[in-house]
């Protein structure tokens, strides 16, 4: 079966039972988000290699409202580009049409990079992609706050635990640090843990 459930968590894999199931596909993520946006639901999607320190939904909604954004993505503290570690799409006819065209482009050009495509089609960077779809609905894209709130292991962060909502472990091996970092967060809440990025790196290295 393509769907499974563990408590309140549902898992959907259209490739279940096929040789491709082990590899997965980026298209699965975007296809599911695409359907939900067309159903009129705001969608927040994040990579599996992320750790949520608190429910980020309210903060993401506030950020989208303040920026007047239709689409928000995580960023890179050390680079001016969007990162698909977290993707938020506000449901509207405009954003649904935009997502349909993005997904069709990604499906038709599998050699392209999904992240570069989002950067280009949101007019966030000056990168180029092949066979850019046109016309595209005018949607406003933006980046989540990446210095303290939606941080990643690439480029670091400014170390304010009180503002941290989400941490993206960009390096594959960094998932091994999750238990240590969870304990570090608990220690910080009790005023005895790491307070700076440098101190967190010591915990991360273990």
mmCIF file of N, CA and C in Angstrom, residues 19 33 35-36 46 55-56 60 70 80-81 85 98 105 119 121 125 152 161-162 164 173 184-185 202:
data_model
loop_
_atom_site.group_PDB
_atom_site.id
_atom_site.type_symbol
_atom_site.label_atom_id
_atom_site.label_comp_id
_atom_site.label_asym_id
_atom_site.label_seq_id
_atom_site.Cartn_x
_atom_site.Cartn_y
_atom_site.Cartn_z
ATOM 1 N N UNK A 19 10.897 -0.729 -7.460
ATOM 2 C CA UNK A 19 12.344 -0.567 -7.249
ATOM 3 C C UNK A 19 12.745 0.870 -6.929
ATOM 4 N N UNK A 33 2.155 18.735 -1.906
ATOM 5 C CA UNK A 33 1.944 20.142 -1.576
ATOM 6 C C UNK A 33 1.028 20.804 -2.606
ATOM 7 N N UNK A 35 -1.323 19.468 -4.457
ATOM 8 C CA UNK A 35 -2.718 19.061 -4.254
ATOM 9 C C UNK A 35 -3.340 19.840 -3.100
ATOM 10 N N UNK A 36 -2.625 19.961 -1.990
ATOM 11 C CA UNK A 36 -3.163 20.644 -0.813
ATOM 12 C C UNK A 36 -3.410 22.124 -1.079
ATOM 13 N N UNK A 46 8.779 20.552 5.354
ATOM 14 C CA UNK A 46 10.184 20.675 5.741
ATOM 15 C C UNK A 46 10.898 19.354 5.524
ATOM 16 N N UNK A 55 6.545 24.563 17.649
ATOM 17 C CA UNK A 55 5.650 24.601 16.492
ATOM 18 C C UNK A 55 5.905 25.895 15.722
ATOM 19 N N UNK A 56 6.375 25.804 14.465
ATOM 20 C CA UNK A 56 6.742 27.017 13.729
ATOM 21 C C UNK A 56 5.591 27.669 12.974
ATOM 22 N N UNK A 60 5.635 31.342 11.033
ATOM 23 C CA UNK A 60 5.681 31.356 9.571
ATOM 24 C C UNK A 60 4.525 32.180 9.011
ATOM 25 N N UNK A 70 3.514 35.144 -0.807
ATOM 26 C CA UNK A 70 2.734 33.963 -1.171
ATOM 27 C C UNK A 70 3.516 32.688 -0.888
ATOM 28 N N UNK A 80 22.889 34.480 -0.156
ATOM 29 C CA UNK A 80 21.623 35.135 -0.478
ATOM 30 C C UNK A 80 20.834 34.284 -1.469
ATOM 31 N N UNK A 81 20.321 33.158 -0.986
ATOM 32 C CA UNK A 81 19.499 32.301 -1.835
ATOM 33 C C UNK A 81 18.535 31.514 -0.960
ATOM 34 N N UNK A 85 14.812 23.452 2.508
ATOM 35 C CA UNK A 85 14.674 22.778 3.794
ATOM 36 C C UNK A 85 13.314 23.026 4.411
ATOM 37 N N UNK A 98 0.631 29.090 -9.955
ATOM 38 C CA UNK A 98 2.093 29.175 -9.969
ATOM 39 C C UNK A 98 2.711 27.814 -9.656
ATOM 40 N N UNK A 105 7.094 22.116 -14.835
ATOM 41 C CA UNK A 105 8.460 22.371 -15.305
ATOM 42 C C UNK A 105 9.441 21.386 -14.677
ATOM 43 N N UNK A 119 14.230 29.465 -6.805
ATOM 44 C CA UNK A 119 14.895 30.766 -6.739
ATOM 45 C C UNK A 119 14.608 31.599 -7.981
ATOM 46 N N UNK A 121 12.108 31.124 -10.378
ATOM 47 C CA UNK A 121 10.697 31.383 -10.661
ATOM 48 C C UNK A 121 10.044 32.292 -9.625
ATOM 49 N N UNK A 125 16.790 35.191 -7.142
ATOM 50 C CA UNK A 125 18.199 35.285 -7.525
ATOM 51 C C UNK A 125 18.300 35.523 -9.031
ATOM 52 N N UNK A 152 20.374 26.786 9.987
ATOM 53 C CA UNK A 152 20.893 25.533 9.446
ATOM 54 C C UNK A 152 22.354 25.371 9.836
ATOM 55 N N UNK A 161 18.738 31.039 21.580
ATOM 56 C CA UNK A 161 17.871 29.871 21.742
ATOM 57 C C UNK A 161 16.407 30.271 21.913
ATOM 58 N N UNK A 162 16.167 31.441 22.479
ATOM 59 C CA UNK A 162 14.802 31.881 22.712
ATOM 60 C C UNK A 162 14.027 32.133 21.436
ATOM 61 N N UNK A 164 14.830 30.356 18.416
ATOM 62 C CA UNK A 164 15.037 29.238 17.494
ATOM 63 C C UNK A 164 13.772 28.383 17.362
ATOM 64 N N UNK A 173 25.687 13.613 7.636
ATOM 65 C CA UNK A 173 26.101 12.956 8.862
ATOM 66 C C UNK A 173 25.676 13.669 10.124
ATOM 67 N N UNK A 184 21.208 19.670 24.554
ATOM 68 C CA UNK A 184 21.731 21.034 24.656
ATOM 69 C C UNK A 184 20.594 22.042 24.746
ATOM 70 N N UNK A 185 19.513 21.807 23.982
ATOM 71 C CA UNK A 185 18.364 22.708 24.032
ATOM 72 C C UNK A 185 17.704 22.660 25.402
ATOM 73 N N UNK A 202 30.588 22.941 19.598
ATOM 74 C CA UNK A 202 31.289 22.001 20.469
ATOM 75 C C UNK A 202 30.371 20.822 20.793
#
